[in-house]
C-alpha positions as MATLAB code, in Angstrom:
seq = 'MTTEEPYDRWHKARPEPGEPECAEHPGLVPTAIHGTQMRWQARWRDRDGRQRSKNFPANRKQAAGSYQRSQRAAIDEGRDPLPHRGRGAQRIATPTIGEYVETFLSRHEGRKSTVDSYRSRLRNQVVPVLGERSVGDVKRGEYRDLFADLKRSGMADSTRGTVKTALSAMLSIAVEDGYLEGNPVSRIRLAKNKSKSQTSRLTWKCVVALAEEVLSPYELIIWFGSLQALRSMEAAGVRRSDMEDVPGKQAVEEQRQKGQAVPLKTSASRSVIPVGSFLWEKYQEHITRWRSPMSAAVLRERGRKDFPYSEEYAELVTVNRYGKPVQQSSVTFAFTTAKRRAQARGIAVPDDATFRDLRHFVDAVLIASGVEPRKVQARMRHARLSETLDTYGYLVWEVDWENAPASFEELYGMPAPPGLPAAALVPRAERRGQSRDG';
ca = [
     124.067  115.437  114.998;
     126.278  112.402  114.437;
     125.586  109.132  116.226;
     128.369  108.182  118.607;
     129.814  104.696  118.502;
     129.842  102.615  121.695;
     133.048  102.980  123.720;
     135.820  100.480  122.886;
     137.096   99.162  126.252;
     139.962   97.279  124.577;
     141.656  100.426  123.293;
     142.522  103.802  124.726;
     140.502  106.789  123.582;
     143.346  109.200  124.445;
     146.670  107.341  124.268;
     149.880  108.994  125.402;
     152.464  109.865  122.728;
     154.823  106.998  122.046;
     152.660  104.219  123.471;
     153.012  100.978  121.463;
     150.288  100.054  118.989;
     148.021   97.062  119.373;
     149.463   94.041  117.553;
     145.961   92.793  116.679;
     144.444   96.177  115.772;
     147.053   98.450  114.108;
     146.559  102.155  114.738;
     145.051  101.624  118.190;
     146.669  101.459  121.628;
     145.565   98.534  123.842;
     144.263   98.896  127.376;
     145.024   96.542  130.245;
     141.767   94.621  129.630;
     142.416   94.007  125.908;
     141.166   90.559  124.898;
     138.637   90.165  127.690;
     135.063   89.189  126.848;
     133.343   92.538  127.314;
     134.754   94.931  124.711;
     131.955   97.411  123.917;
     130.364   99.796  126.383;
     127.088  101.659  125.844;
     127.147  104.992  127.685;
     124.392  107.513  128.484;
     123.378  109.947  131.208;
     120.186  109.502  133.178;
     117.681  112.250  134.024;
     119.836  113.384  136.926;
     122.909  113.689  134.741;
     124.647  110.665  136.208;
     126.804  108.582  133.873;
     125.373  105.158  133.150;
     126.912  102.321  131.138;
     126.435   98.722  130.108;
     129.092   96.382  128.690;
     128.664   94.043  125.706;
     130.806   91.171  124.341;
     133.353   91.704  121.568;
     130.978   90.357  118.892;
     128.040   92.557  119.974;
     129.098   96.029  118.828;
     125.853   96.564  116.921;
     123.780   95.567  119.937;
     125.797   97.963  122.117;
     125.211  100.784  119.654;
     121.485  100.053  119.451;
     121.187   99.940  123.229;
     123.111  103.214  123.591;
     120.897  104.974  121.038;
     117.719  103.697  122.652;
     118.804  104.884  126.107;
     119.800  108.333  124.893;
     116.656  108.703  122.790;
     114.487  107.795  125.774;
     116.121  110.463  127.948;
     115.875  113.079  125.171;
     112.164  112.337  124.670;
     111.328  112.259  128.379;
     110.599  108.550  128.424;
     111.770  106.053  131.008;
     114.778  104.213  129.609;
     115.544  100.620  130.401;
     117.421  101.017  133.730;
     121.021  100.012  134.055;
     121.103   96.344  135.011;
     123.766   96.752  137.651;
     123.552   95.761  141.273;
     120.253   96.762  142.829;
     118.736   97.979  139.545;
     115.159   97.079  138.686;
     114.015   96.384  135.158;
     110.968   98.136  133.800;
     108.044   96.009  132.727;
     108.543   94.888  129.131;
     105.629   94.143  126.791;
     104.559   90.647  125.891;
     105.239   89.224  122.444;
     101.551   89.649  121.615;
     101.545   93.309  122.680;
     104.776   94.100  120.872;
     103.548   92.501  117.640;
     100.820   95.141  117.455;
     103.291   97.922  118.317;
     105.667   96.714  115.611;
     102.941   96.492  112.947;
     101.631   99.982  113.763;
     105.113  101.482  113.364;
     106.260   99.590  110.275;
     106.628  101.859  107.244;
     107.161   99.208  104.576;
     104.972   98.319  101.621;
     101.403   97.315  102.441;
     101.964   93.796  101.132;
     105.004   93.420  103.402;
     103.095   94.608  106.464;
     100.195   92.290  105.596;
     102.590   89.354  105.312;
     104.227   90.199  108.651;
     100.810   90.572  110.282;
      99.657   87.178  109.043;
     102.815   85.322  110.088;
     103.194   86.943  113.497;
      99.545   86.715  114.524;
      98.963   83.206  113.207;
     102.245   81.412  113.934;
     104.012   83.344  116.724;
     101.389   84.908  118.982;
      99.421   81.675  119.679;
     102.621   80.024  120.952;
     104.611   82.847  122.580;
     102.131   85.709  122.787;
     101.866   85.721  126.598;
     105.621   85.696  127.150;
     107.654   88.842  127.805;
     109.737   90.060  124.857;
     112.913   89.912  126.904;
     112.346   86.465  128.404;
     112.134   84.237  125.314;
     115.465   82.556  124.599;
     116.964   81.581  121.255;
     116.344   77.903  121.988;
     112.635   78.536  122.377;
     112.517   80.228  118.970;
     114.320   77.191  117.528;
     111.641   75.004  119.091;
     108.955   77.180  117.474;
     110.464   76.701  114.005;
     110.914   72.960  114.639;
     107.243   72.635  115.626;
     106.196   74.458  112.467;
     108.198   71.994  110.391;
     106.659   69.019  112.214;
     103.215   70.466  111.491;
     103.977   70.192  107.764;
     104.831   73.825  107.010;
     107.096   74.224  103.982;
     110.630   75.470  104.588;
     109.993   78.527  102.426;
     106.962   79.439  104.539;
     108.923   78.956  107.744;
     111.450   81.357  106.256;
     108.778   84.052  105.966;
     107.858   83.505  109.633;
     111.498   83.937  110.607;
     111.829   87.086  108.477;
     108.806   88.694  110.148;
     109.916   87.671  113.634;
     113.497   88.842  113.081;
     112.305   92.225  111.786;
     110.182   92.695  114.898;
     112.932   91.664  117.316;
     115.411   94.006  115.641;
     113.105   96.893  116.537;
     112.863   95.501  120.074;
     116.666   95.802  120.241;
     116.410   99.448  119.147;
     113.767  100.040  121.828;
     116.066   98.618  124.484;
     114.011   95.551  125.358;
     116.701   93.179  124.056;
     120.471   93.269  123.947;
     120.532   91.461  120.620;
     118.253   89.719  118.138;
     117.939   86.066  119.242;
     116.537   84.964  115.866;
     119.102   86.523  113.533;
     121.595   83.670  113.819;
     119.089   80.814  113.568;
     119.579   78.954  110.290;
     116.623   77.160  108.710;
     116.699   74.544  105.973;
     115.767   75.836  102.538;
     113.590   74.195   99.913;
     115.603   72.366   97.315;
     115.646   74.051   93.916;
     113.299   72.596   91.374;
     115.018   70.037   89.203;
     115.323   70.017   85.471;
     112.502   67.474   85.258;
     110.031   69.784   87.043;
     110.268   72.667   84.559;
     107.399   73.634   82.271;
     107.457   73.041   78.508;
     105.448   74.554   75.674;
     103.274   71.445   75.743;
     102.492   72.111   79.412;
     101.798   75.823   78.899;
      99.470   75.265   75.948;
      97.594   72.592   77.894;
      97.207   74.914   80.887;
      95.784   77.655   78.640;
      93.372   75.166   77.063;
      92.190   73.704   80.358;
      91.932   76.829   82.516;
      88.525   78.450   83.003;
      87.933   80.513   79.865;
      87.893   83.963   81.545;
      91.381   83.226   82.943;
      93.068   82.035   79.736;
      94.541   85.460   79.025;
      96.119   85.523   82.491;
      97.979   82.300   81.615;
      99.353   83.955   78.471;
     100.311   87.101   80.396;
     102.361   84.888   82.679;
     103.970   82.662   80.031;
     104.684   85.359   77.411;
     105.027   88.630   79.303;
     106.488   87.163   82.529;
     103.860   88.925   84.642;
     103.365   87.886   88.235;
      99.876   86.634   89.076;
      98.502   89.872   90.501;
     100.238   91.918   87.809;
      98.396   89.793   85.242;
      95.124   90.258   87.146;
      95.681   94.022   87.217;
      96.270   94.642   83.493;
      94.109   97.511   82.210;
      92.892   98.217   78.692;
      95.014  101.322   78.515;
      98.091   99.229   79.344;
      97.472   97.171   76.209;
      96.089   99.809   73.862;
      97.860  103.125   74.461;
     101.035  102.207   72.561;
     100.648   99.821   69.580;
     102.757   96.711   69.966;
     103.627   97.500   73.592;
     102.270   96.688   77.037;
     102.737   98.972   80.017;
     103.263   97.320   83.398;
     102.479   99.981   85.993;
     100.547   98.440   88.886;
      99.161   95.255   90.343;
      95.992   94.323   92.211;
      95.889   93.048   95.774;
      92.607   92.420   97.560;
      90.887   94.359   94.811;
      92.994   97.487   95.243;
      95.582   98.954   92.877;
      98.974   98.848   94.619;
     102.578   99.574   93.573;
     104.625   96.902   91.854;
     107.114   94.705   93.693;
     110.139   96.889   92.850;
     110.891  100.042   90.881;
     112.447   97.848   88.164;
     109.090   96.071   87.746;
     107.586   99.181   86.162;
     108.266   98.940   82.427;
     106.964   98.794   78.866;
     107.448   95.461   77.070;
     106.736   94.228   73.526;
     103.474   92.455   72.689;
     103.514   89.750   70.022;
     100.713   89.319   67.493;
      99.675   86.037   69.154;
      98.964   87.740   72.494;
      97.306   90.708   70.797;
      94.851   88.358   69.046;
      94.149   86.581   72.319;
      93.564   89.952   73.970;
      91.061   91.055   71.313;
      89.199   87.726   71.534;
      89.040   88.080   75.307;
      87.714   91.643   75.218;
      85.048   90.709   72.669;
      83.880   87.697   74.630;
      84.188   88.778   78.236;
      84.296   92.562   78.465;
      81.238   93.760   76.587;
      79.490   96.712   78.319;
      77.152   95.701   81.158;
      73.624   96.962   81.485;
      72.575   99.172   84.405;
      70.543   96.297   85.884;
      73.537   93.963   85.818;
      75.723   96.633   87.406;
      73.222   97.100   90.226;
      73.043   93.359   90.845;
      76.818   92.930   90.844;
      77.181   95.912   93.142;
      75.525   93.875   95.893;
      78.155   91.159   95.782;
      81.607   90.976   97.381;
      82.966   94.487   97.870;
      81.364   97.651   96.382;
      81.551   97.964   92.602;
      83.651  100.812   91.216;
      83.672  102.348   87.754;
      87.450  101.822   87.582;
      86.835   98.074   87.266;
      85.530   98.657   83.741;
      89.128   99.418   82.758;
      90.417   96.023   83.960;
      91.006   93.403   81.269;
      90.164   90.408   83.465;
      87.497   90.449   86.167;
      85.559   87.861   88.157;
      81.949   86.900   87.479;
      80.744   89.942   89.412;
      82.767   92.303   87.243;
      85.259   92.991   90.037;
      89.031   92.481   90.408;
      90.325   88.931   90.405;
      91.716   87.748   93.743;
      94.927   85.780   94.301;
      92.955   82.808   95.593;
      90.944   82.703   92.351;
      94.066   82.668   90.182;
      95.594   79.916   92.320;
      92.420   77.828   92.149;
      92.096   78.304   88.382;
      95.748   77.359   87.794;
      95.546   74.286   90.040;
      92.335   73.117   88.351;
      93.897   73.560   84.905;
      96.974   71.629   86.026;
      94.880   68.690   87.212;
      92.855   68.646   83.993;
      96.010   68.753   81.874;
      97.531   65.905   83.880;
      94.341   63.892   83.373;
      94.935   64.278   79.607;
      98.383   62.776   80.033;
     100.297   66.090   79.877;
     103.289   65.950   82.224;
     102.686   69.196   84.100;
     104.848   68.969   87.264;
     102.868   68.452   90.474;
     104.700   71.333   92.155;
     104.096   73.794   89.308;
     102.563   77.142   90.316;
     101.621   80.281   88.436;
     105.060   81.702   89.205;
     106.622   78.948   87.101;
     105.102   80.617   84.052;
     107.367   83.592   84.737;
     110.386   81.311   85.123;
     109.356   79.645   81.864;
     109.775   82.952   80.020;
     113.227   83.471   81.516;
     114.276   79.941   80.576;
     112.941   79.989   77.008;
     114.447   83.371   76.124;
     117.871   82.473   77.492;
     117.829   79.038   75.818;
     116.818   80.723   72.541;
     119.924   82.891   72.573;
     118.268   86.247   73.287;
     120.842   88.810   74.426;
     120.880   88.747   78.272;
     120.132   92.450   78.674;
     116.998   92.041   76.558;
     115.930   89.108   78.714;
     116.521   91.232   81.805;
     114.306   93.967   80.329;
     111.555   91.436   79.619;
     111.779   89.951   83.101;
     112.001   93.435   84.684;
     114.807   92.334   86.982;
     116.865   94.964   88.768;
     120.071   92.932   88.302;
     121.285   90.890   85.352;
     122.544   88.174   87.710;
     118.963   87.564   88.843;
     117.919   86.972   85.248;
     120.703   84.509   84.556;
     120.569   82.633   87.862;
     116.842   82.042   88.297;
     115.720   79.265   85.959;
     117.321   79.920   82.601;
     120.187   77.520   83.199;
     117.727   74.631   83.627;
     116.505   74.660   80.018;
     118.707   72.968   77.455;
     116.159   72.387   74.691;
     112.815   74.048   74.014;
     109.992   71.976   72.482;
     109.235   74.529   69.783;
     107.189   71.976   67.838;
     104.555   72.324   70.599;
     104.575   76.146   70.686;
     101.331   77.857   69.564;
     103.083   80.307   67.193;
     106.496   81.445   65.994;
     109.039   83.082   68.299;
     108.380   86.564   66.858;
     104.602   86.177   67.089;
     104.869   85.056   70.694;
     107.323   87.610   72.057;
     107.020   90.580   69.700;
     110.768   90.666   68.980;
     112.886   89.374   66.082;
     113.901   85.750   66.368;
     117.563   85.409   67.382;
     119.865   83.532   64.989;
     120.291   79.829   65.476;
     116.732   78.933   66.426;
     115.423   75.609   65.073;
     113.009   75.675   62.163;
     110.111   74.733   64.463;
     110.489   78.072   66.250;
     109.952   79.975   63.008;
     106.665   78.371   61.918;
     103.893   81.046   61.884;
     100.674   80.489   63.754;
      98.623   80.216   60.561;
     100.759   77.327   59.294;
     100.541   75.576   62.654;
      96.754   75.791   62.451;
      96.899   74.214   58.999;
      99.202   71.454   60.221;
      96.825   70.817   63.130;
      93.818   70.490   60.789;
      95.713   68.216   58.393;
      96.723   65.980   61.305;
];
């Protein structure tokens, strides 16, 4: 069954033959109230079959449609709809923000990580302030005040944006349920973080220093980020089979969140990418040093820590000291510690650098090196080429290849594009020799 549009009060549904067309809306015939404020009318029949309606302004067609669908759905399902707000009508009791947060989270069908993010933002930032208020009683100005208070508390603009996204998603469902006529948050505009400047980008000198200074069990994760463009929990979720099943290739099929294997961010994220000889050597060194088989006694002891030990963890390339999946907090702590140590050595690692900048570093270096854009897109696993070109690649004008740990081909497992400087073609073995001679 098709969904009916709300009734257009500005134009006749059944015009008489020969009636003049609307000058503003060709093809339609105007009514006597054309141009008035209330253009759209939601219509439905109540349980007794009586026609009910509610008018909406000219710019609220979507809200009128949502309201009409919610009213009709309620009648069809035997629920009490939100009564017509005409003279003498009484509104049904609407839930509080706190109550509706839980309803929204229980009904959301998105990815687990999305629901977890919404849960955290709504429960921690919204409910403590507005939780006792009715969904229909909070005005747009009060939501603006909420976002302003979050900014005054020191919350980053990007984080405030995630609060707004979660809140807007919830209020859109409240519109569908008939508790609101429109989403009061949708048209609130928040300031955005300024893009990182050219001076805050990572260099090969920074990346090598981070790999040298990070806790030894996490060194390979740094290389997964800076060579394979893996996100932090993709790097933490790499399995032996991902590295070993196809020689010279790495499969990216899943990530780890809170110890569990979960789907990747997008369908485009699932891919097979080349592995250079430099990373392969680092991988073998890591496996030899950190992933030797554990004795039964050690397994029993580690099974008492954290969350229960599972045999599947033996397949993971990088684990924590208990032999279990690495958590996001651990990667963040390890990266931050490495950054501080590198800075103490005089390496100019930007203060605002995060693990994600390793991924942007790959994008920037490959584009600056002249790699064909589609190949860069494949490496980055972006769904759109524009995303590859617009992210960070345009910020890099020169790459400090003299500080790279190996040649371009050894690092990325693909032929070096023409035009690279000689420093980008120096093999790892020769760099080791140069280092010893120096």
